[in-house]
mmCIF file of C-alpha atoms in Angstrom:
data_model
loop_
_atom_site.group_PDB
_atom_site.id
_atom_site.type_symbol
_atom_site.label_atom_id
_atom_site.label_comp_id
_atom_site.label_asym_id
_atom_site.label_seq_id
_atom_site.Cartn_x
_atom_site.Cartn_y
_atom_site.Cartn_z
ATOM 1 C CA MET T 1 -38.818 -81.055 11.151
ATOM 2 C CA GLU T 2 -40.086 -77.677 10.239
ATOM 3 C CA GLU T 3 -41.119 -77.203 14.142
ATOM 4 C CA VAL T 4 -37.525 -77.692 15.259
ATOM 5 C CA LYS T 5 -35.974 -75.458 12.581
ATOM 6 C CA ARG T 6 -38.435 -72.675 13.544
ATOM 7 C CA ARG T 7 -37.758 -73.043 17.651
ATOM 8 C CA VAL T 8 -34.085 -73.494 16.853
ATOM 9 C CA ALA T 9 -34.130 -70.121 14.928
ATOM 10 C CA VAL T 10 -35.719 -68.550 17.875
ATOM 11 C CA VAL T 11 -33.102 -69.692 20.235
ATOM 12 C CA ASP T 12 -30.327 -68.635 17.866
ATOM 13 C CA SER T 13 -31.577 -65.093 17.542
ATOM 14 C CA ASN T 14 -31.804 -64.902 21.458
ATOM 15 C CA ILE T 15 -28.159 -66.183 21.701
ATOM 16 C CA GLU T 16 -27.066 -63.295 18.924
ATOM 17 C CA GLN T 17 -28.620 -60.863 21.105
ATOM 18 C CA MET T 18 -27.084 -62.230 23.869
ATOM 19 C CA VAL T 19 -24.048 -61.635 22.599
ATOM 20 C CA LYS T 20 -24.472 -57.913 21.481
ATOM 21 C CA MET T 21 -25.748 -57.331 24.693
ATOM 22 C CA SER T 22 -22.381 -58.574 26.105
ATOM 23 C CA ILE T 23 -20.418 -56.571 23.956
ATOM 24 C CA LEU T 24 -22.025 -53.457 24.990
ATOM 25 C CA HIS T 25 -21.409 -54.560 28.778
ATOM 26 C CA VAL T 26 -17.636 -55.196 28.054
ATOM 27 C CA ILE T 27 -17.560 -51.504 26.296
ATOM 28 C CA GLN T 28 -19.198 -50.348 29.532
ATOM 29 C CA LEU T 29 -16.704 -51.848 31.922
ATOM 30 C CA GLY T 30 -13.491 -50.937 30.080
ATOM 31 C CA THR T 31 -14.833 -47.517 30.335
ATOM 32 C CA LYS T 32 -15.864 -47.727 33.966
ATOM 33 C CA HIS T 33 -12.697 -48.880 35.180
ATOM 34 C CA GLY T 34 -10.631 -46.984 33.056
ATOM 35 C CA VAL T 35 -9.058 -49.494 31.075
ATOM 36 C CA PHE T 36 -9.848 -47.952 28.022
ATOM 37 C CA LYS T 37 -8.033 -44.547 29.050
ATOM 38 C CA VAL T 38 -5.054 -46.365 29.810
ATOM 39 C CA LEU T 39 -5.306 -48.444 26.735
ATOM 40 C CA SER T 40 -5.192 -45.095 25.011
ATOM 41 C CA ARG T 41 -1.475 -44.708 25.898
ATOM 42 C CA GLY T 42 -0.748 -47.868 24.110
ATOM 43 C CA PRO T 43 0.674 -49.464 27.128
ATOM 44 C CA THR T 44 2.145 -52.902 27.296
ATOM 45 C CA GLN T 45 -0.390 -55.494 29.616
ATOM 46 C CA ARG T 46 2.078 -55.065 32.680
ATOM 47 C CA GLU T 47 1.675 -51.512 32.573
ATOM 48 C CA VAL T 48 -2.290 -52.046 32.364
ATOM 49 C CA LEU T 49 -2.041 -54.227 35.220
ATOM 50 C CA ASP T 50 -0.274 -51.551 37.554
ATOM 51 C CA SER T 51 -2.361 -48.697 35.971
ATOM 52 C CA VAL T 52 -5.794 -50.313 36.274
ATOM 53 C CA ASP T 53 -6.873 -50.186 40.211
ATOM 54 C CA LEU T 54 -8.632 -53.319 40.159
ATOM 55 C CA PRO T 55 -7.407 -56.164 42.827
ATOM 56 C CA ASN T 56 -8.374 -59.512 40.808
ATOM 57 C CA ARG T 57 -5.575 -59.443 37.971
ATOM 58 C CA LYS T 58 -6.511 -62.818 36.608
ATOM 59 C CA LEU T 59 -9.810 -61.323 35.347
ATOM 60 C CA LEU T 60 -8.120 -58.034 34.288
ATOM 61 C CA MET T 61 -6.208 -59.923 32.395
ATOM 62 C CA GLU T 62 -8.912 -62.304 30.853
ATOM 63 C CA PHE T 63 -10.844 -59.042 30.476
ATOM 64 C CA LEU T 64 -7.580 -57.712 28.173
ATOM 65 C CA ASP T 65 -8.064 -61.310 26.244
ATOM 66 C CA THR T 66 -11.643 -60.651 25.397
ATOM 67 C CA LEU T 67 -10.995 -56.855 23.841
ATOM 68 C CA ARG T 68 -8.304 -58.589 21.646
ATOM 69 C CA ALA T 69 -10.475 -61.414 20.666
ATOM 70 C CA ILE T 70 -13.365 -59.192 19.799
ATOM 71 C CA GLY T 71 -11.063 -56.747 17.968
ATOM 72 C CA ILE T 72 -11.110 -53.782 20.434
ATOM 73 C CA VAL T 73 -7.594 -54.224 21.005
ATOM 74 C CA GLU T 74 -4.881 -55.197 18.807
ATOM 75 C CA GLU T 75 -1.124 -56.227 20.005
ATOM 76 C CA GLN T 76 1.711 -54.481 18.281
ATOM 77 C CA GLY T 77 5.052 -55.842 19.281
ATOM 78 C CA ASN T 78 4.476 -55.896 23.054
ATOM 79 C CA GLN T 79 2.102 -53.013 23.292
ATOM 80 C CA LEU T 80 -1.722 -52.828 23.358
ATOM 81 C CA LYS T 81 -3.515 -50.542 21.133
ATOM 82 C CA LEU T 82 -7.113 -49.794 20.426
ATOM 83 C CA ASN T 83 -7.636 -49.967 17.164
ATOM 84 C CA GLY T 84 -10.798 -47.536 16.514
ATOM 85 C CA PHE T 85 -13.328 -50.391 17.013
ATOM 86 C CA SER T 86 -17.052 -49.342 16.305
ATOM 87 C CA TYR T 87 -20.375 -51.499 16.716
ATOM 88 C CA LEU T 88 -23.526 -51.239 15.198
ATOM 89 C CA LEU T 89 -26.138 -52.860 17.239
ATOM 90 C CA LYS T 90 -29.134 -53.721 14.835
ATOM 91 C CA VAL T 91 -32.294 -56.280 15.532
ATOM 92 C CA PRO T 92 -33.301 -57.421 12.176
ATOM 93 C CA GLN T 93 -37.144 -56.487 11.875
ATOM 94 C CA GLU T 94 -37.934 -60.259 11.532
ATOM 95 C CA HIS T 95 -36.736 -61.138 14.719
ATOM 96 C CA TYR T 96 -38.449 -58.447 16.642
ATOM 97 C CA ASP T 97 -40.977 -60.841 17.918
ATOM 98 C CA SER T 98 -38.622 -63.883 18.794
ATOM 99 C CA LEU T 99 -36.999 -61.715 21.624
ATOM 100 C CA LEU T 100 -37.511 -63.270 24.643
ATOM 101 C CA PRO T 101 -37.397 -61.104 28.380
ATOM 102 C CA GLY T 102 -36.754 -63.707 30.380
ATOM 103 C CA TRP T 103 -32.870 -64.045 30.052
ATOM 104 C CA VAL T 104 -32.278 -60.148 30.269
ATOM 105 C CA SER T 105 -32.846 -60.050 33.638
ATOM 106 C CA ILE T 106 -30.469 -62.965 34.324
ATOM 107 C CA LEU T 107 -27.379 -61.462 32.178
ATOM 108 C CA GLU T 108 -28.223 -58.100 33.954
ATOM 109 C CA GLU T 109 -27.450 -59.813 37.386
ATOM 110 C CA ILE T 110 -24.213 -61.513 36.144
ATOM 111 C CA TYR T 111 -23.349 -58.240 34.672
ATOM 112 C CA ARG T 112 -23.481 -56.688 38.018
ATOM 113 C CA MET T 113 -21.585 -59.332 39.401
ATOM 114 C CA VAL T 114 -18.240 -58.698 37.271
ATOM 115 C CA ASP T 115 -17.351 -55.263 39.539
ATOM 116 C CA TYR T 116 -17.582 -57.749 42.676
ATOM 117 C CA ALA T 117 -15.296 -60.487 40.974
ATOM 118 C CA PHE T 118 -13.005 -57.642 40.088
ATOM 119 C CA ILE T 119 -12.357 -57.287 43.945
ATOM 120 C CA THR T 120 -12.200 -61.293 44.864
ATOM 121 C CA PRO T 121 -13.630 -63.995 42.509
ATOM 122 C CA THR T 122 -15.154 -65.425 45.998
ATOM 123 C CA HIS T 123 -17.115 -62.290 46.717
ATOM 124 C CA PRO T 124 -20.330 -63.627 48.130
ATOM 125 C CA HIS T 125 -22.099 -61.235 45.502
ATOM 126 C CA VAL T 126 -20.899 -63.666 42.785
ATOM 127 C CA LEU T 127 -23.814 -66.116 42.359
ATOM 128 C CA MET T 128 -22.201 -68.688 39.662
ATOM 129 C CA ASP T 129 -21.187 -71.315 41.722
ATOM 130 C CA PHE T 130 -23.644 -74.455 40.833
ATOM 131 C CA ASP T 131 -23.746 -76.023 44.673
ATOM 132 C CA LYS T 132 -23.618 -72.496 46.611
ATOM 133 C CA ASP T 133 -25.777 -70.490 44.275
ATOM 134 C CA ALA T 134 -28.219 -73.385 43.242
ATOM 135 C CA ASP T 135 -31.155 -70.992 43.860
ATOM 136 C CA PHE T 136 -29.816 -68.508 41.076
ATOM 137 C CA TRP T 137 -29.138 -71.237 38.511
ATOM 138 C CA ASP T 138 -32.588 -72.569 38.965
ATOM 139 C CA ILE T 139 -34.194 -69.243 38.171
ATOM 140 C CA ARG T 140 -32.175 -69.196 35.190
ATOM 141 C CA MET T 141 -33.325 -72.864 33.959
ATOM 142 C CA ASN T 142 -36.815 -71.510 34.601
ATOM 143 C CA THR T 143 -36.569 -68.578 31.952
ATOM 144 C CA ASP T 144 -38.551 -68.687 28.816
ATOM 145 C CA PHE T 145 -35.127 -68.903 26.843
ATOM 146 C CA ALA T 146 -34.557 -72.549 28.940
ATOM 147 C CA THR T 147 -38.589 -73.370 28.039
ATOM 148 C CA LEU T 148 -37.748 -72.653 24.433
ATOM 149 C CA TYR T 149 -34.192 -74.690 23.867
ATOM 150 C CA ARG T 150 -36.039 -77.514 25.873
ATOM 151 C CA ASP T 151 -38.840 -77.573 23.558
ATOM 152 C CA ALA T 152 -36.618 -77.329 20.693
ATOM 153 C CA ILE T 153 -34.849 -80.656 22.393
ATOM 154 C CA ALA T 154 -38.159 -82.224 23.075
ATOM 155 C CA ALA T 155 -39.094 -81.743 19.222
ATOM 156 C CA ALA T 156 -35.891 -82.674 17.519
ATOM 157 C CA GLY T 157 -35.403 -85.862 20.120
ATOM 158 C CA GLU T 158 -39.061 -87.197 19.602
ATOM 159 C CA ILE T 159 -39.489 -86.912 23.322
ATOM 160 C CA SER T 160 -43.088 -87.499 24.204
ATOM 161 C CA SER T 161 -45.162 -90.168 26.108
ATOM 162 C CA GLY T 162 -43.470 -93.461 26.974
ATOM 163 C CA ALA T 163 -39.890 -92.335 25.800
ATOM 164 C CA SER T 164 -36.577 -93.010 27.519
ATOM 165 C CA VAL T 165 -34.338 -90.280 28.088
ATOM 166 C CA LEU T 166 -30.668 -90.022 28.913
ATOM 167 C CA ASP T 167 -29.763 -86.305 30.029
ATOM 168 C CA LEU T 168 -26.443 -85.000 31.000
ATOM 169 C CA GLY T 169 -25.843 -82.258 32.930
ATOM 170 C CA CYS T 170 -29.504 -82.029 33.277
ATOM 171 C CA GLY T 171 -30.197 -78.944 35.877
ATOM 172 C CA SER T 172 -32.699 -78.875 38.113
ATOM 173 C CA VAL T 173 -35.541 -77.861 35.842
ATOM 174 C CA ALA T 174 -35.349 -80.347 32.703
ATOM 175 C CA PRO T 175 -35.920 -83.625 35.026
ATOM 176 C CA TYR T 176 -39.107 -82.168 35.937
ATOM 177 C CA ASP T 177 -39.859 -81.013 32.005
ATOM 178 C CA PHE T 178 -38.967 -84.048 30.332
ATOM 179 C CA GLY T 179 -40.399 -86.506 33.188
ATOM 180 C CA LYS T 180 -43.988 -84.382 32.552
ATOM 181 C CA ARG T 181 -43.516 -85.097 28.601
ATOM 182 C CA ILE T 182 -43.065 -88.716 28.990
ATOM 183 C CA GLY T 183 -45.315 -89.691 31.469
ATOM 184 C CA TYR T 184 -45.367 -92.866 33.925
ATOM 185 C CA THR T 185 -44.714 -95.038 30.939
ATOM 186 C CA GLY T 186 -41.519 -93.486 29.861
ATOM 187 C CA PHE T 187 -37.945 -93.495 31.928
ATOM 188 C CA TYR T 188 -35.853 -90.433 32.494
ATOM 189 C CA THR T 189 -31.897 -90.481 33.881
ATOM 190 C CA GLY T 190 -30.513 -87.048 34.840
ATOM 191 C CA VAL T 191 -27.063 -86.597 35.514
ATOM 192 C CA ASP T 192 -25.380 -83.881 37.265
ATOM 193 C CA TYR T 193 -22.366 -83.521 39.226
ATOM 194 C CA SER T 194 -24.315 -80.758 41.446
ATOM 195 C CA SER T 195 -25.972 -82.184 44.556
ATOM 196 C CA ALA T 196 -27.162 -78.698 45.448
ATOM 197 C CA ILE T 197 -29.176 -78.810 41.976
ATOM 198 C CA LEU T 198 -29.972 -81.897 41.957
ATOM 199 C CA GLU T 199 -31.603 -81.542 45.139
ATOM 200 C CA ILE T 200 -34.020 -78.896 43.902
ATOM 201 C CA ALA T 201 -34.702 -81.188 40.599
ATOM 202 C CA ARG T 202 -35.508 -84.079 43.187
ATOM 203 C CA MET T 203 -37.850 -82.382 45.234
ATOM 204 C CA ARG T 204 -39.551 -81.464 41.904
ATOM 205 C CA ALA T 205 -39.842 -84.681 40.631
ATOM 206 C CA GLU T 206 -41.183 -86.267 43.754
ATOM 207 C CA GLU T 207 -43.771 -83.464 44.337
ATOM 208 C CA ASN T 208 -45.175 -84.801 40.934
ATOM 209 C CA SER T 209 -44.364 -88.516 41.361
ATOM 210 C CA LEU T 210 -42.761 -88.714 38.094
ATOM 211 C CA PRO T 211 -40.657 -91.312 36.697
ATOM 212 C CA VAL T 212 -37.251 -89.830 37.139
ATOM 213 C CA GLU T 213 -33.868 -91.175 38.228
ATOM 214 C CA LEU T 214 -30.950 -88.440 39.303
ATOM 215 C CA LYS T 215 -27.472 -89.466 39.627
ATOM 216 C CA GLU T 216 -24.626 -87.034 40.823
ATOM 217 C CA LEU T 217 -21.760 -87.663 38.680
ATOM 218 C CA ASP T 218 -19.130 -86.280 36.786
ATOM 219 C CA VAL T 219 -20.584 -86.591 33.085
ATOM 220 C CA ARG T 220 -16.835 -87.728 31.878
ATOM 221 C CA LEU T 221 -17.286 -90.693 34.104
ATOM 222 C CA ILE T 222 -20.651 -92.025 32.909
ATOM 223 C CA ARG T 223 -21.385 -95.620 32.115
ATOM 224 C CA PRO T 224 -24.919 -96.124 31.252
ATOM 225 C CA VAL T 225 -26.443 -99.579 31.696
ATOM 226 C CA ASN T 226 -29.650 -98.794 30.333
ATOM 227 C CA GLU T 227 -30.663 -98.264 26.495
ATOM 228 C CA TYR T 228 -32.483 -94.846 25.618
ATOM 229 C CA ASP T 229 -34.686 -93.385 22.920
ATOM 230 C CA THR T 230 -33.147 -89.768 23.316
ATOM 231 C CA ALA T 231 -29.873 -88.520 24.930
ATOM 232 C CA VAL T 232 -29.633 -84.776 25.367
ATOM 233 C CA ILE T 233 -26.587 -82.665 26.119
ATOM 234 C CA SER T 234 -27.535 -79.051 26.563
ATOM 235 C CA PHE T 235 -24.920 -76.438 27.629
ATOM 236 C CA LEU T 236 -22.924 -78.452 28.913
ATOM 237 C CA LEU T 237 -19.656 -79.222 26.857
ATOM 238 C CA GLU T 238 -18.496 -75.324 27.773
ATOM 239 C CA TYR T 239 -18.040 -77.101 31.231
ATOM 240 C CA LEU T 240 -15.500 -79.735 29.307
ATOM 241 C CA LYS T 241 -11.966 -79.478 28.050
ATOM 242 C CA PRO T 242 -12.252 -80.107 24.254
ATOM 243 C CA GLU T 243 -9.877 -83.202 24.742
ATOM 244 C CA ASP T 244 -12.853 -84.805 26.857
ATOM 245 C CA TYR T 245 -15.739 -84.312 24.199
ATOM 246 C CA GLY T 246 -14.791 -87.678 22.595
ATOM 247 C CA ARG T 247 -15.324 -89.695 25.440
ATOM 248 C CA VAL T 248 -18.482 -88.370 26.558
ATOM 249 C CA LEU T 249 -20.180 -88.412 23.493
ATOM 250 C CA ARG T 250 -19.047 -92.324 22.708
ATOM 251 C CA ARG T 251 -20.314 -93.400 26.555
ATOM 252 C CA THR T 252 -23.566 -91.332 25.539
ATOM 253 C CA LEU T 253 -23.920 -92.981 22.022
ATOM 254 C CA GLU T 254 -23.311 -96.642 23.406
ATOM 255 C CA ALA T 255 -26.504 -95.799 25.542
ATOM 256 C CA LEU T 256 -28.800 -95.146 22.512
ATOM 257 C CA LYS T 257 -30.862 -97.675 21.122
ATOM 258 C CA PRO T 258 -30.571 -98.516 17.342
ATOM 259 C CA GLY T 259 -32.437 -95.658 15.697
ATOM 260 C CA GLY T 260 -31.797 -93.380 18.885
ATOM 261 C CA LYS T 261 -30.839 -89.427 19.091
ATOM 262 C CA LEU T 262 -28.420 -87.728 20.843
ATOM 263 C CA VAL T 263 -29.384 -83.768 20.731
ATOM 264 C CA ILE T 264 -26.804 -81.392 21.338
ATOM 265 C CA VAL T 265 -27.209 -77.704 22.009
ATOM 266 C CA GLU T 266 -24.542 -75.175 22.554
ATOM 267 C CA PRO T 267 -23.833 -71.142 21.164
ATOM 268 C CA PHE T 268 -20.856 -72.824 19.064
ATOM 269 C CA ARG T 269 -18.261 -70.522 18.900
ATOM 270 C CA ASP T 270 -17.788 -70.747 15.191
ATOM 271 C CA ARG T 271 -21.045 -69.957 14.571
ATOM 272 C CA PHE T 272 -21.658 -66.862 16.355
ATOM 273 C CA LYS T 273 -19.288 -63.954 15.969
ATOM 274 C CA HIS T 274 -17.918 -62.098 19.110
ATOM 275 C CA ILE T 275 -19.079 -65.063 21.051
ATOM 276 C CA GLU T 276 -15.978 -64.096 23.779
ATOM 277 C CA ALA T 277 -17.923 -61.365 24.935
ATOM 278 C CA LEU T 278 -20.477 -63.879 26.307
ATOM 279 C CA GLU T 279 -17.976 -66.146 27.644
ATOM 280 C CA PHE T 280 -16.020 -63.594 29.765
ATOM 281 C CA PHE T 281 -19.166 -63.175 31.742
ATOM 282 C CA GLU T 282 -19.902 -67.037 31.626
ATOM 283 C CA LYS T 283 -16.755 -67.263 33.358
ATOM 284 C CA LEU T 284 -17.788 -66.021 36.441
ATOM 285 C CA ASN T 285 -18.228 -69.643 36.990
ATOM 286 C CA LYS T 286 -15.194 -71.482 37.733
ATOM 287 C CA ASP T 287 -16.016 -74.519 36.034
ATOM 288 C CA PHE T 288 -16.663 -72.756 32.743
ATOM 289 C CA LYS T 289 -13.726 -73.496 30.093
ATOM 290 C CA ARG T 290 -15.530 -72.313 26.738
ATOM 291 C CA PHE T 291 -18.303 -72.679 23.905
ATOM 292 C CA PRO T 292 -17.458 -75.512 22.052
ATOM 293 C CA GLU T 293 -16.868 -75.180 18.175
ATOM 294 C CA ALA T 294 -19.465 -77.288 15.833
ATOM 295 C CA LYS T 295 -16.386 -78.694 14.041
ATOM 296 C CA GLU T 296 -15.098 -80.004 17.308
ATOM 297 C CA VAL T 297 -18.123 -82.203 18.324
ATOM 298 C CA ILE T 298 -18.883 -83.179 14.805
ATOM 299 C CA GLY T 299 -15.230 -84.227 14.685
ATOM 300 C CA ALA T 300 -15.238 -85.852 18.016
ATOM 301 C CA VAL T 301 -18.348 -87.854 17.109
ATOM 302 C CA GLU T 302 -17.525 -89.016 13.556
ATOM 303 C CA LYS T 303 -13.894 -90.061 15.232
ATOM 304 C CA GLU T 304 -15.939 -92.637 17.253
ATOM 305 C CA GLY T 305 -16.572 -94.758 14.228
ATOM 306 C CA PHE T 306 -20.380 -95.159 15.138
ATOM 307 C CA ASP T 307 -22.727 -95.558 12.239
ATOM 308 C CA VAL T 308 -24.798 -91.965 12.151
ATOM 309 C CA ALA T 309 -26.178 -89.533 10.625
ATOM 310 C CA ILE T 310 -25.386 -85.933 11.963
ATOM 311 C CA LYS T 311 -27.597 -82.853 11.371
ATOM 312 C CA GLU T 312 -26.988 -79.226 12.331
ATOM 313 C CA TYR T 313 -30.324 -77.275 12.878
ATOM 314 C CA GLY T 314 -29.423 -73.527 12.863
ATOM 315 C CA ARG T 315 -26.514 -72.179 14.890
ATOM 316 C CA SER T 316 -27.234 -73.836 17.944
ATOM 317 C CA MET T 317 -28.102 -77.641 17.890
ATOM 318 C CA ILE T 318 -26.759 -80.704 16.461
ATOM 319 C CA VAL T 319 -28.651 -84.142 16.114
ATOM 320 C CA VAL T 320 -26.673 -87.586 15.861
ATOM 321 C CA SER T 321 -29.101 -90.277 14.751
ATOM 322 C CA LEU T 322 -27.917 -93.735 15.303
ATOM 323 C CA MET T 323 -28.661 -95.877 12.476
ATOM 324 C CA PRO T 324 -30.504 -98.893 13.094
#
């Protein structure tokens, strides 16, 4: 599994850099919109909301929560105070050649969306809805970063010619990508609740005559009837409440053949410091909850009582192998 470790290490490096860039943009937002100027007076949260001229109060409150979470602001009594926060952006030399350019423009676009979201969450320039903004999500799923983590998933899940794959929260690109890998002797089932994203995926699969089945469904309601060699859950749990993890993981593991593997990829919040900065921007999607903790996911799997082996790769991948 050296190839898996190598690929996941690159995934982790890029997620780490996303978090660092997000912290800088949080600081930029606090300066640009006068939030830090108000906070310098040690106000209450209500005084901040009344003093900062941003119509979307809910988003402003989430911004204050983010400042608390990453340590820029602390609460003393009922007052909010800046605590002399300093941040050093450092990229270790060994990571230089692992940084990918594709995600940068995507996050820059999302950063720009925040200014419009501060006016209203339904502003037409906020392009984070899975159905209304399916084209934006398709571009995001086509980046070199997305290709990288799909390569890591394929290596960890042994997705190759003739394999059967269940992909929850499949998006618009993975059905084509994994469908190509398994070939005409394999079988792929992709599940997503966005009809617009699935339509893009369906067009790609049909153009290439791939053995792909796509289902529009909330993953909390899945009841797979087939058995699969590999199941994939990537960047999906962040849209579920923690209390739903067990149900989804149980149904997924029930769909595996003996010896099958479940590959889970997420920026686990207990593995990346200050992940709340990145979460602030992801929350522009109304369905986003929070990135899961690795220990929550592992605990949910263990609670279901399956005979499994669980292995973590880096800080963003968990592989659950169902014992034969």
